[in-house]
PDB file of C-alpha atoms and ligand atoms in Angstrom:
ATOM      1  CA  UNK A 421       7.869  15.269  -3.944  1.00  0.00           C
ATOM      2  CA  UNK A 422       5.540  18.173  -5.220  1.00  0.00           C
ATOM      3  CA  UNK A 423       5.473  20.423  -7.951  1.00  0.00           C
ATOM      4  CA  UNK A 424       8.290  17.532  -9.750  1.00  0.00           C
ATOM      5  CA  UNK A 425      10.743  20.099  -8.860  1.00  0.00           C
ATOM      6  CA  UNK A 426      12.947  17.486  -6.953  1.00  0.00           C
ATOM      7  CA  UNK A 427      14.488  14.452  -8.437  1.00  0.00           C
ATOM      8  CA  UNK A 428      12.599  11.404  -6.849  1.00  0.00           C
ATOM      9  CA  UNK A 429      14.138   9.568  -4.621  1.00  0.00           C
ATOM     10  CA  UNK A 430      14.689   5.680  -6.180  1.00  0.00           C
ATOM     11  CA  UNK A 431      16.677   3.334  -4.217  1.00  0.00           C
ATOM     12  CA  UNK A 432      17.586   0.554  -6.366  1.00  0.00           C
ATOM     13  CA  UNK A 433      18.454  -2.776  -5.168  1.00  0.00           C
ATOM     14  CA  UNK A 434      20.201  -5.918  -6.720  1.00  0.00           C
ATOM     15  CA  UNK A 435      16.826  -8.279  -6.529  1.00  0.00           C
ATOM     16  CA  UNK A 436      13.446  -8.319  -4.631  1.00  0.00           C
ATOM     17  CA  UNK A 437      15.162 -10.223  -1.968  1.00  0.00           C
ATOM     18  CA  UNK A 438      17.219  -7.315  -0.857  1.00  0.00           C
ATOM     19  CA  UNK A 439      14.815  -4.668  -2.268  1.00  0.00           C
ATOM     20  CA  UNK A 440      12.277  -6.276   0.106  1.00  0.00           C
ATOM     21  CA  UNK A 441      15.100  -6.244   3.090  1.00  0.00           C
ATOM     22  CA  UNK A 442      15.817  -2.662   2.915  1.00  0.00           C
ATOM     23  CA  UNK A 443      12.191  -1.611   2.528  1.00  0.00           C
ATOM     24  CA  UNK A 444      10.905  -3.452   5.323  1.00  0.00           C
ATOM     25  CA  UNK A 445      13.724  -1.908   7.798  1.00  0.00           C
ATOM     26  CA  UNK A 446      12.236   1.290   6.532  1.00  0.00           C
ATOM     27  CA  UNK A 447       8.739   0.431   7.434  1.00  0.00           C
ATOM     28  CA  UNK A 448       9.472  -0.762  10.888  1.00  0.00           C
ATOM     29  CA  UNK A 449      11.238   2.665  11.338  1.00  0.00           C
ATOM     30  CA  UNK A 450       8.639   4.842  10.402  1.00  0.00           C
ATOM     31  CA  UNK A 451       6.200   2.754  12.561  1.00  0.00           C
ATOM     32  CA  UNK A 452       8.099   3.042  15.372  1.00  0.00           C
ATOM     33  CA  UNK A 453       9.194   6.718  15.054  1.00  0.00           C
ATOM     34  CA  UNK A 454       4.952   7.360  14.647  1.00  0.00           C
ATOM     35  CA  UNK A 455       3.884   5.021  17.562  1.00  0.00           C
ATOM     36  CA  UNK A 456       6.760   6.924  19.716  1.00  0.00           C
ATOM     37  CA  UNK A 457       5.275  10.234  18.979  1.00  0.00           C
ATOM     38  CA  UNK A 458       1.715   9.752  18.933  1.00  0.00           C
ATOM     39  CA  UNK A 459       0.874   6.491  21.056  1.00  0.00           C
ATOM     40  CA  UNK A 460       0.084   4.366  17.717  1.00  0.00           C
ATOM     41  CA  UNK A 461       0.774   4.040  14.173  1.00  0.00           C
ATOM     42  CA  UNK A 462      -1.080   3.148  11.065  1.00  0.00           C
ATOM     43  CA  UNK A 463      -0.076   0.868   8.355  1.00  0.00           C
ATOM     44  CA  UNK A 464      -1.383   1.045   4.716  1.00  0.00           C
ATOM     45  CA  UNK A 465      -1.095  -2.878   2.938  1.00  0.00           C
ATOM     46  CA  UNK A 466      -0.209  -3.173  -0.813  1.00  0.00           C
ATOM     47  CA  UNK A 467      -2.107  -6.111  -2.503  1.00  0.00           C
ATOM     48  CA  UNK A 468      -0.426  -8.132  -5.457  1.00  0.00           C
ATOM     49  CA  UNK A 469       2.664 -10.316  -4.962  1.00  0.00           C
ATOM     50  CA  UNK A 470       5.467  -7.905  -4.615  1.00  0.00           C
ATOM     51  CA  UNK A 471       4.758  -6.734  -1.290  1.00  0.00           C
ATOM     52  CA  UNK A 472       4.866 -10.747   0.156  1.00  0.00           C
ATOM     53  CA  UNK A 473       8.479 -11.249   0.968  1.00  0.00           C
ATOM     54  CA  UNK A 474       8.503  -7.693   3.013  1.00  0.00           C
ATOM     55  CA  UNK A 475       5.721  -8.978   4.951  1.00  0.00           C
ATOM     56  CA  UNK A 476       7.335 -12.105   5.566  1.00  0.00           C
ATOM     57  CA  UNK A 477      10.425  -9.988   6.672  1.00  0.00           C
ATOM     58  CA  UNK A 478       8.336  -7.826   9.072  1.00  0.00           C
ATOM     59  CA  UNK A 479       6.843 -11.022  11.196  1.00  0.00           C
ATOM     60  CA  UNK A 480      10.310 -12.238  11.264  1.00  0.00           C
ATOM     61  CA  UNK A 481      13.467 -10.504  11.216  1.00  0.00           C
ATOM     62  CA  UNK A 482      11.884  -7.255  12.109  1.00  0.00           C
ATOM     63  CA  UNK A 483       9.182  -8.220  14.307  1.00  0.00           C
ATOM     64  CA  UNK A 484      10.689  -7.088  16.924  1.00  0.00           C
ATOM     65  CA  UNK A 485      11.044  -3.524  16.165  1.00  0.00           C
ATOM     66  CA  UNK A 486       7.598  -3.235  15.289  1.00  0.00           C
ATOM     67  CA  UNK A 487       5.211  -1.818  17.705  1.00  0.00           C
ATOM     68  CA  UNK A 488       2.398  -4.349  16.697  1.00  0.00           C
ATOM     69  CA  UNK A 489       0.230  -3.555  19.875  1.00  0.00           C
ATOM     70  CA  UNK A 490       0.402   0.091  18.917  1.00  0.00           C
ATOM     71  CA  UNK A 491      -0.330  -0.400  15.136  1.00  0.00           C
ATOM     72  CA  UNK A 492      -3.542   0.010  13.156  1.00  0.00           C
ATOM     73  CA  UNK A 493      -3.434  -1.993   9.612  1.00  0.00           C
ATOM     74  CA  UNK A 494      -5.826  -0.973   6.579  1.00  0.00           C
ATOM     75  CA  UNK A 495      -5.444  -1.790   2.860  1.00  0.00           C
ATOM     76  CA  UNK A 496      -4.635   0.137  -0.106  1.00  0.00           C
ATOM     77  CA  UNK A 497      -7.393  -1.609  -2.128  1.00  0.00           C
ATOM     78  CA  UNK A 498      -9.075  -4.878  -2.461  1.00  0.00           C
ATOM     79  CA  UNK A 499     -10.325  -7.508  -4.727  1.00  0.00           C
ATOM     80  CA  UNK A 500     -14.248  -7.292  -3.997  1.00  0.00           C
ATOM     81  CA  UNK A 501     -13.872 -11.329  -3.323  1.00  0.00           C
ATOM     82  CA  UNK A 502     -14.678 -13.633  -0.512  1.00  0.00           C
ATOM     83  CA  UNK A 503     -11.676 -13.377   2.318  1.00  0.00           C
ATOM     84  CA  UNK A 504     -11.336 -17.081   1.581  1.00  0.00           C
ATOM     85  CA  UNK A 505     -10.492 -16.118  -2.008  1.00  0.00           C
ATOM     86  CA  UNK A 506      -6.874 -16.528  -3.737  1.00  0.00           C
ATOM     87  CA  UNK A 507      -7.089 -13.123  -4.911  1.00  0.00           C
ATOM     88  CA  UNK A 508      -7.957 -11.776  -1.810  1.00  0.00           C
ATOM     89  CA  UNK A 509      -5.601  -9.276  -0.670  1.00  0.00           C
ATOM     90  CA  UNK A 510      -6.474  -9.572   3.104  1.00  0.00           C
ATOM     91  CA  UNK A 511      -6.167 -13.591   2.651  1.00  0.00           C
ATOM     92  CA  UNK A 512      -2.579 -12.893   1.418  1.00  0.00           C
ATOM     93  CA  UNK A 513      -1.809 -10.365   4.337  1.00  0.00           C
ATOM     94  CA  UNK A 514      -3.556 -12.966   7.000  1.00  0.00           C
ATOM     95  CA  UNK A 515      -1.163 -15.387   5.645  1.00  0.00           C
ATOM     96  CA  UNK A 516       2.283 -13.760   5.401  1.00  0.00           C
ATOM     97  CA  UNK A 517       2.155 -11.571   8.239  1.00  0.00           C
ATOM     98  CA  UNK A 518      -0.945 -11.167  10.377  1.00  0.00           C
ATOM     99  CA  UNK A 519      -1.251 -14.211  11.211  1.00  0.00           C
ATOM    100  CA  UNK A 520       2.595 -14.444  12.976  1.00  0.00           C
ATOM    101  CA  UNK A 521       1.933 -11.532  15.108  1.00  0.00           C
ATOM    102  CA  UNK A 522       0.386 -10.028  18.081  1.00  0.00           C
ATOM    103  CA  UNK A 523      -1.328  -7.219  16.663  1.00  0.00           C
ATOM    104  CA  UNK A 524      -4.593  -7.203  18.279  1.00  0.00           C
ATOM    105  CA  UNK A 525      -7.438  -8.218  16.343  1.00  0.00           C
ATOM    106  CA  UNK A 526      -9.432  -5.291  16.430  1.00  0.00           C
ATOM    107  CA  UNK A 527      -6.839  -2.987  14.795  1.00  0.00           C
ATOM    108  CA  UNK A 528      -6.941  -4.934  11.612  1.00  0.00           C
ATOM    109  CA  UNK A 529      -9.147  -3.174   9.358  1.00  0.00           C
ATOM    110  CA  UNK A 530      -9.606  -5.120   6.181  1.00  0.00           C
ATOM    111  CA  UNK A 531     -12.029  -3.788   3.324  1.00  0.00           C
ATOM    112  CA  UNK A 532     -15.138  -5.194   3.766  1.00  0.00           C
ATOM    113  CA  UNK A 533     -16.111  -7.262   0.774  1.00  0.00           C
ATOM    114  CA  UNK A 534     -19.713  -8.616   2.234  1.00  0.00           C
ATOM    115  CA  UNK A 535     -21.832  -6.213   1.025  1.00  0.00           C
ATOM    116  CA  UNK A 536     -24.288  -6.973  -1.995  1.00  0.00           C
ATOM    117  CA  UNK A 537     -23.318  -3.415  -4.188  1.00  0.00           C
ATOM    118  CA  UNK A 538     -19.527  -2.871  -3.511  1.00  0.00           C
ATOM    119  CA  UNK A 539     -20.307   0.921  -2.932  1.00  0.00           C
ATOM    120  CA  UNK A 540     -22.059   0.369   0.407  1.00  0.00           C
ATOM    121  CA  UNK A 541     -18.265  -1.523   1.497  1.00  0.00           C
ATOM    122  CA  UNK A 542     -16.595   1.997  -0.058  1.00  0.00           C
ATOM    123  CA  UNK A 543     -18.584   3.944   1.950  1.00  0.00           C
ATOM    124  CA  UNK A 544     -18.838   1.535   5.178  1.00  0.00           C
ATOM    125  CA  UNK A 545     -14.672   1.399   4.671  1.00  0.00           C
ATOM    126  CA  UNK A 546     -14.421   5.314   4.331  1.00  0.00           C
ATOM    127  CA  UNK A 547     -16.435   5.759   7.994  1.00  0.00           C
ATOM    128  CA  UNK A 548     -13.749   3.578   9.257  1.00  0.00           C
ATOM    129  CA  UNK A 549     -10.983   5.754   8.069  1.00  0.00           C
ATOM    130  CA  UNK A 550     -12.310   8.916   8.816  1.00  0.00           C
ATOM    131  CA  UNK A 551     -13.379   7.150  12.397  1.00  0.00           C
ATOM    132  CA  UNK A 552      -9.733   6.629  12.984  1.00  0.00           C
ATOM    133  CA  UNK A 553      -8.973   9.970  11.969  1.00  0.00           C
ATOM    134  CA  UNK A 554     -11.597  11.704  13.762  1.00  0.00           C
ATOM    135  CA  UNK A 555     -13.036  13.675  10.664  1.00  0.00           C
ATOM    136  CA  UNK A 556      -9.538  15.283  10.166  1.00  0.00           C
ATOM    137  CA  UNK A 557      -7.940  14.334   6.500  1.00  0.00           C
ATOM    138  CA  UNK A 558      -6.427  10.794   6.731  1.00  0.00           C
ATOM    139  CA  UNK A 559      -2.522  11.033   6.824  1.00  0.00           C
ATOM    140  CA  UNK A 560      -1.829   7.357   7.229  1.00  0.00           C
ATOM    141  CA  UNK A 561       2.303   6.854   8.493  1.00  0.00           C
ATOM    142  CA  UNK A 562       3.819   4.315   6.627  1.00  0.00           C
ATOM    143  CA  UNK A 563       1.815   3.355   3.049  1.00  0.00           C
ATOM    144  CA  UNK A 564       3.063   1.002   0.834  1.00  0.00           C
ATOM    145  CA  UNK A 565       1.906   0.846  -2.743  1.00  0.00           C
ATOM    146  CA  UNK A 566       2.997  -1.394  -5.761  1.00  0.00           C
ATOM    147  CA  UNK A 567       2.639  -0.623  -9.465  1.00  0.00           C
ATOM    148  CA  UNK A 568       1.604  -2.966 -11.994  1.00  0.00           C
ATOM    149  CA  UNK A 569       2.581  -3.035 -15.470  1.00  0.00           C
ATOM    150  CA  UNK A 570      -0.025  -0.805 -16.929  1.00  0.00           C
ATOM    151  CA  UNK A 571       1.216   2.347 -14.625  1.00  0.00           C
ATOM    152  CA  UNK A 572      -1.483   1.628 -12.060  1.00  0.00           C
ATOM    153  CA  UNK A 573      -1.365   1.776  -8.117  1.00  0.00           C
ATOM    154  CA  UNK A 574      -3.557   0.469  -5.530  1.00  0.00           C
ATOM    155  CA  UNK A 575      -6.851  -0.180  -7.715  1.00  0.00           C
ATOM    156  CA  UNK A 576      -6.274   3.191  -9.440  1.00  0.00           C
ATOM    157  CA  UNK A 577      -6.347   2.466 -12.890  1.00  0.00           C
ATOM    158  CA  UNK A 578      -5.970   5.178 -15.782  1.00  0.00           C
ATOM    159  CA  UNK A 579      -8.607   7.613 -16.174  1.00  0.00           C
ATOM    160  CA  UNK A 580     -10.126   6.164 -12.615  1.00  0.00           C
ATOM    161  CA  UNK A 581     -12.647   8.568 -10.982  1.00  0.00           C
ATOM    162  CA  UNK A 582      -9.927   7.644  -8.180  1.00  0.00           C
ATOM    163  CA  UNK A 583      -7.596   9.932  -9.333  1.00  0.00           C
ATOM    164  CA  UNK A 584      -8.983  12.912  -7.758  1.00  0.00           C
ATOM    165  CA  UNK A 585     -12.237  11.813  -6.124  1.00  0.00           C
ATOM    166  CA  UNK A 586     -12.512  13.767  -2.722  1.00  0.00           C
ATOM    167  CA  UNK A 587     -13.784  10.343  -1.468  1.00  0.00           C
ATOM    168  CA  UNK A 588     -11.117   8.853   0.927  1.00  0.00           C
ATOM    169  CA  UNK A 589     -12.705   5.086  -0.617  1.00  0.00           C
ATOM    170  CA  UNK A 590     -14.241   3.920  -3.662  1.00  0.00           C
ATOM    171  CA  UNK A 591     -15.604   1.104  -5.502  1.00  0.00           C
ATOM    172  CA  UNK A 592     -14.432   0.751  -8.945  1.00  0.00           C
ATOM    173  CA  UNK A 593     -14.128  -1.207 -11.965  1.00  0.00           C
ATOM    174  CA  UNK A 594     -10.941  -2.437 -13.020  1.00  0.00           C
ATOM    175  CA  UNK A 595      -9.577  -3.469 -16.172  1.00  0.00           C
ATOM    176  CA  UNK A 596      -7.750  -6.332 -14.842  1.00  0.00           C
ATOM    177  CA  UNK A 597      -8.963  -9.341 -12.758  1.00  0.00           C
ATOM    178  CA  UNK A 598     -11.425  -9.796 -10.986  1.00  0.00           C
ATOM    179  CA  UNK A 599     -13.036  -6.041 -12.364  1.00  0.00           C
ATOM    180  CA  UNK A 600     -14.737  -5.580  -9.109  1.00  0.00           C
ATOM    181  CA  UNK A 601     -12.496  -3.373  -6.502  1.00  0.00           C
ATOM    182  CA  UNK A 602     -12.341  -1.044  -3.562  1.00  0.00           C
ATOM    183  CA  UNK A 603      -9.578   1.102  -3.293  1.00  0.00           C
ATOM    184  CA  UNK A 604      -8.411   4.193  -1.117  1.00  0.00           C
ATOM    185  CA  UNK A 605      -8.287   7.367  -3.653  1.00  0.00           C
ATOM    186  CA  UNK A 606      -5.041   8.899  -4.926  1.00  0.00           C
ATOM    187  CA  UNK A 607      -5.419  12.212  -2.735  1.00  0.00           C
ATOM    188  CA  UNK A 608      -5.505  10.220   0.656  1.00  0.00           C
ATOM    189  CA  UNK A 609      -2.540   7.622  -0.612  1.00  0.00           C
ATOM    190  CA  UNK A 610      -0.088  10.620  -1.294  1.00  0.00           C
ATOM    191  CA  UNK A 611      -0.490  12.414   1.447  1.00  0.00           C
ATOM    192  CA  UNK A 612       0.556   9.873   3.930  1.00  0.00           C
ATOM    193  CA  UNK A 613       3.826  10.606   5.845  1.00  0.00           C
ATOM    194  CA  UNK A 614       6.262   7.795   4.586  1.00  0.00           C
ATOM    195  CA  UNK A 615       5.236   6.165   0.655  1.00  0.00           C
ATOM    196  CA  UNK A 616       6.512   3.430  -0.550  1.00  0.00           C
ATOM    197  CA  UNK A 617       6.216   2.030  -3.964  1.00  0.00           C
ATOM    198  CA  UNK A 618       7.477  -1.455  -4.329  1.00  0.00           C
ATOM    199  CA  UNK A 619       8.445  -2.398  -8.142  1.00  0.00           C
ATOM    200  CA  UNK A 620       9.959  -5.356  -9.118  1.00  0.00           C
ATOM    201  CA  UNK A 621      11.021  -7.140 -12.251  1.00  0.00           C
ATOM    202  CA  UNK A 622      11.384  -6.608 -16.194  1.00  0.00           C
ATOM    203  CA  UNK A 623       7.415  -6.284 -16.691  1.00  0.00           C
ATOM    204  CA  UNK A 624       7.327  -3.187 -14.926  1.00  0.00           C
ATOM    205  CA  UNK A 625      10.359  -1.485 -17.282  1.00  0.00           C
ATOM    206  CA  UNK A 626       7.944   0.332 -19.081  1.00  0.00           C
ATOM    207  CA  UNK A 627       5.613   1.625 -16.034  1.00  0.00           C
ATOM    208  CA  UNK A 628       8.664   2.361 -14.036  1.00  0.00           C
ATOM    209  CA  UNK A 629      10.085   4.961 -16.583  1.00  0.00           C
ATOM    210  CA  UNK A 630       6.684   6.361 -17.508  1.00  0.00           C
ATOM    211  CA  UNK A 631       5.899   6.938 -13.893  1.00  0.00           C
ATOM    212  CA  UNK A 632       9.236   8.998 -13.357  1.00  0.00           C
ATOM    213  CA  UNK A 633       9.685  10.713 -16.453  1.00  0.00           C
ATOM    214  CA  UNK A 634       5.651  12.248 -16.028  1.00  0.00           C
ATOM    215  CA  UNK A 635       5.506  11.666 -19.832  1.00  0.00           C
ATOM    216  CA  UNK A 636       2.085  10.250 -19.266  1.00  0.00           C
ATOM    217  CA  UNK A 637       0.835  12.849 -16.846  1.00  0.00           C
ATOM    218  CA  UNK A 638      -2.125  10.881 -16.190  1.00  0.00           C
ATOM    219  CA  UNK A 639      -0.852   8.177 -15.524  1.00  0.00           C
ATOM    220  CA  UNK A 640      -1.697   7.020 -11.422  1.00  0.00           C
ATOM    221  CA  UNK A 641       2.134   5.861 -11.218  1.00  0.00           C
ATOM    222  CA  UNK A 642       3.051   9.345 -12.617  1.00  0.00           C
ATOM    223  CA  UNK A 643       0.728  11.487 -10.376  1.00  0.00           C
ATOM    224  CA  UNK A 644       2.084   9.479  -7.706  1.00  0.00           C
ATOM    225  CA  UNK A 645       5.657  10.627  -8.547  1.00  0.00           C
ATOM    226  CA  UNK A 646       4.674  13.923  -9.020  1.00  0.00           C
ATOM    227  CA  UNK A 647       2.175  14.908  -6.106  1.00  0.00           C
ATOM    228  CA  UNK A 648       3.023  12.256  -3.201  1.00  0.00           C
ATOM    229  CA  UNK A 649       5.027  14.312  -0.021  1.00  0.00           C
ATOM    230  CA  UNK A 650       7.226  11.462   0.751  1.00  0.00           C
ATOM    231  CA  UNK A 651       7.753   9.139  -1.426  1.00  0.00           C
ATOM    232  CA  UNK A 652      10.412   6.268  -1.754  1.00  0.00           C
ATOM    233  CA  UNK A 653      10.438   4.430  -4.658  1.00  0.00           C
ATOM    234  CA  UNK A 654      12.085   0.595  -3.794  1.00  0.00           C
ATOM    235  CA  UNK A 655      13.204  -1.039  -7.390  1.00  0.00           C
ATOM    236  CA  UNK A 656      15.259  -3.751  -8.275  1.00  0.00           C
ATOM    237  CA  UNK A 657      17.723  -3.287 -11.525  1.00  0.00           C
ATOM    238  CA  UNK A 658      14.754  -5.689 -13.290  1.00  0.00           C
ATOM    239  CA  UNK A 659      12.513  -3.354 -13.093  1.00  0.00           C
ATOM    240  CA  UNK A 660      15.205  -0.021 -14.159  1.00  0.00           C
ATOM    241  CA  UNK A 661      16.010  -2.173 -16.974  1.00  0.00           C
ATOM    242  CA  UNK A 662      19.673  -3.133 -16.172  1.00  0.00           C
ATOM    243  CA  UNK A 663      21.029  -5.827 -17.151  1.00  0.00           C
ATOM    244  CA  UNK A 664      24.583  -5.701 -15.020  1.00  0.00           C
TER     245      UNK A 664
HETATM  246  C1  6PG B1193      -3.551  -5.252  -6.183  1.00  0.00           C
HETATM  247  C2  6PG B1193      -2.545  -4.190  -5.831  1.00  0.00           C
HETATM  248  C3  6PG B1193      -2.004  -3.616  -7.091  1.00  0.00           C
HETATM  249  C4  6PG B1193      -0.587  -4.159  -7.183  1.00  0.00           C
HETATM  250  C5  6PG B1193      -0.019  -3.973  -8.561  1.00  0.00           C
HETATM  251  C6  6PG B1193       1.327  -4.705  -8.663  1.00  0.00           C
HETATM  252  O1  6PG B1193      -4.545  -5.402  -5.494  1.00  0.00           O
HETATM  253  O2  6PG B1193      -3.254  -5.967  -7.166  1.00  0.00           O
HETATM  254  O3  6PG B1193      -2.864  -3.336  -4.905  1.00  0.00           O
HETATM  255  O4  6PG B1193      -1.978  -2.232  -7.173  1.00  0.00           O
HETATM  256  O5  6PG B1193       0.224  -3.479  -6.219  1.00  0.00           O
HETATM  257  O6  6PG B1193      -0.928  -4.516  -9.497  1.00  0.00           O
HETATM  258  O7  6PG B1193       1.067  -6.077  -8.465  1.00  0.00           O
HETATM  259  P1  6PG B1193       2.275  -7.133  -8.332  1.00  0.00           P
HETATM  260  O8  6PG B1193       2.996  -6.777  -7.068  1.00  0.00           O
HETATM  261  O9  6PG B1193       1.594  -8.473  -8.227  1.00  0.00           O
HETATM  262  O10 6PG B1193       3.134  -6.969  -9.558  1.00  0.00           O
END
C-alpha cells in the first residue's frame, strides 16, 4: 500500500490457531509461485512468539508445498545472543521449523551474533544480503514481520535510525530485552514482494489501531502500513479488540 491511498488489507481471523493456518497457506504460495518463476525463493523469519505455530504449520501440514530445496531463509532481526540462547530468534526457528525440513544447510542465513561489536555482524549480515542479491536492492518474496505492543517491527523501534537508514542491516539498541539487536532496515522490509504482519492478542489493541489509523506517523507499525507494496496484515479479533 503506498501513498495510504488504499484501505489496507486486514484479514482477521477467530484465534492465532486459524490466523496462523491461513497465513502459512499464504506463505507456501508465494514461495512456490517465486521458486516457479525464478529457480528459488527467499524467506524473511519474524522473531518473537507469534510467528511459532505458522512455522510449526509450514514443516507439517504444508511442507509439502514448500519448495525447501529451492528456498533461501534470513531473519528479520535478531537478539545479539548466543544461538544457544532462549531469546535467540534463530534457536526458536531451528526448533519449530528448520530443524523438520530438508532445506539445505547452506541456504540458512541466520544473523551472525559472534562478533565482539554487533556492527561488524550488521555489516558482515548486509554483504550476505546484497551477495544474494547481486548488488541489486534486496526484494526478499515472502517477509513476515510481527508487531509488538509498543508499535514496533522487526527490531525497529520508534525513532530507530532503522527507519530510513539506506543500510539494508543494522545494529541497534533496543528498548526492550536484551537491548542489543540486529535488524534488517524498514526500506528493505517493505519493499519485499509478499508482507506479512502477524498480530495476535489483546496487548497489541493499541499498536494495531495506531499502526492503521497513521495517527502516529512515526510509528515503525504505521510506516509499515503506509509505505510497504504488499502488505497483508494477519489479526485475530484479540488483537482488533472484539470481543464476539
Ligand atoms: C523480535 C521480533 C519482534 C516481534 C514483536 C512481536 O525479535 O522480538 O522480531 O519484532 O515480532 O516484538 O513479538 P511477539 O510475537 O512475541 O508478540
Amino acid at each position: 500500500m503506498t501513498g495510504g491511498t488504499v484501505s489496507p488489507d486486514v484479514r482477521v481471523f477467530p484465534d492465532l490457531e486459524a490466523l496462523s493456518d491461513a497465513a502459512a497457506a499464504w506463505v507456501a504460495d508465494g514461495l512456490e509461485e517465486s521458486a516457479a518463476a525464478h529457480g528459488r525463493a527467499s524467506f524473511v523469519l519474524s522473531g518473537g512468539s507469534t510467528p511459532t505455530l505458522l512455522y510449526e504449520r509450514l514443516a507439517t501440514r504444508f511442507k509439502d508445498r514448500v519448495p525447501w530445496r529451492q528456498l533461501h531463509v534470513f531473519w528479520s532481526d535478531e537478539r545479539y545472543v548466543p544461538y544457544s540462547d532462549r531469546l535467540s530468534n534463530y534457536r526458536m526457528a531451528k526448533e519449530t521449523i528448520l530443524n523438520q525440513v530438508p532445506i539445505p544447510p547452506h541456504q540458512v542465513h541466520p544473523m551472525p551474533t559472534h562478533f565482539a561489536a554487533p556492527l561488524e555482524a550488521a555489516r558482515e549480515y548486509e554483504s550476505v544480503v546484497t551477495e544474494f542479491f547481486a548488488g541489486r536492492p534486496p526484494i526478499f518474496d515472502v517477509t513476515l514481520l510481527g508487531l509488538g505492543a509498543d508499535g514496533h517491527t522487526a527490531s525497529v523501534f520508534a525513532d530507530s535510525p532503522a527507519l530510513a537508514s539506506a543500510h539494508v542491516a543494522l545494529a541497534v539498541t533496543a528498548p526492550a530485552d536484551p537491548p542489543s539487536r540486529l535488524t534488517l532496515t524498514l526500506p528493505v522490509l517493505v519493499r519485499g514482494r509478499r508482507v506479512g504482519v502477524l498480530v495476535s492478542g489483546a496487548s497489541k489493541v493499541v499498536a494495531l489501531a495506531a499502526s492503521l489509523s497513521g495517527r502516529d506517523p512515526n510509528l515503525p507499525g504505521a510506516v509499515l502500513a503506509r509505505t510497504a507494496s504488499t502488505l497483508v496484515w494477519w489479526v485475530d479479533r484479540d488483537a482488533c479488540g472484539r470481543d464476539n
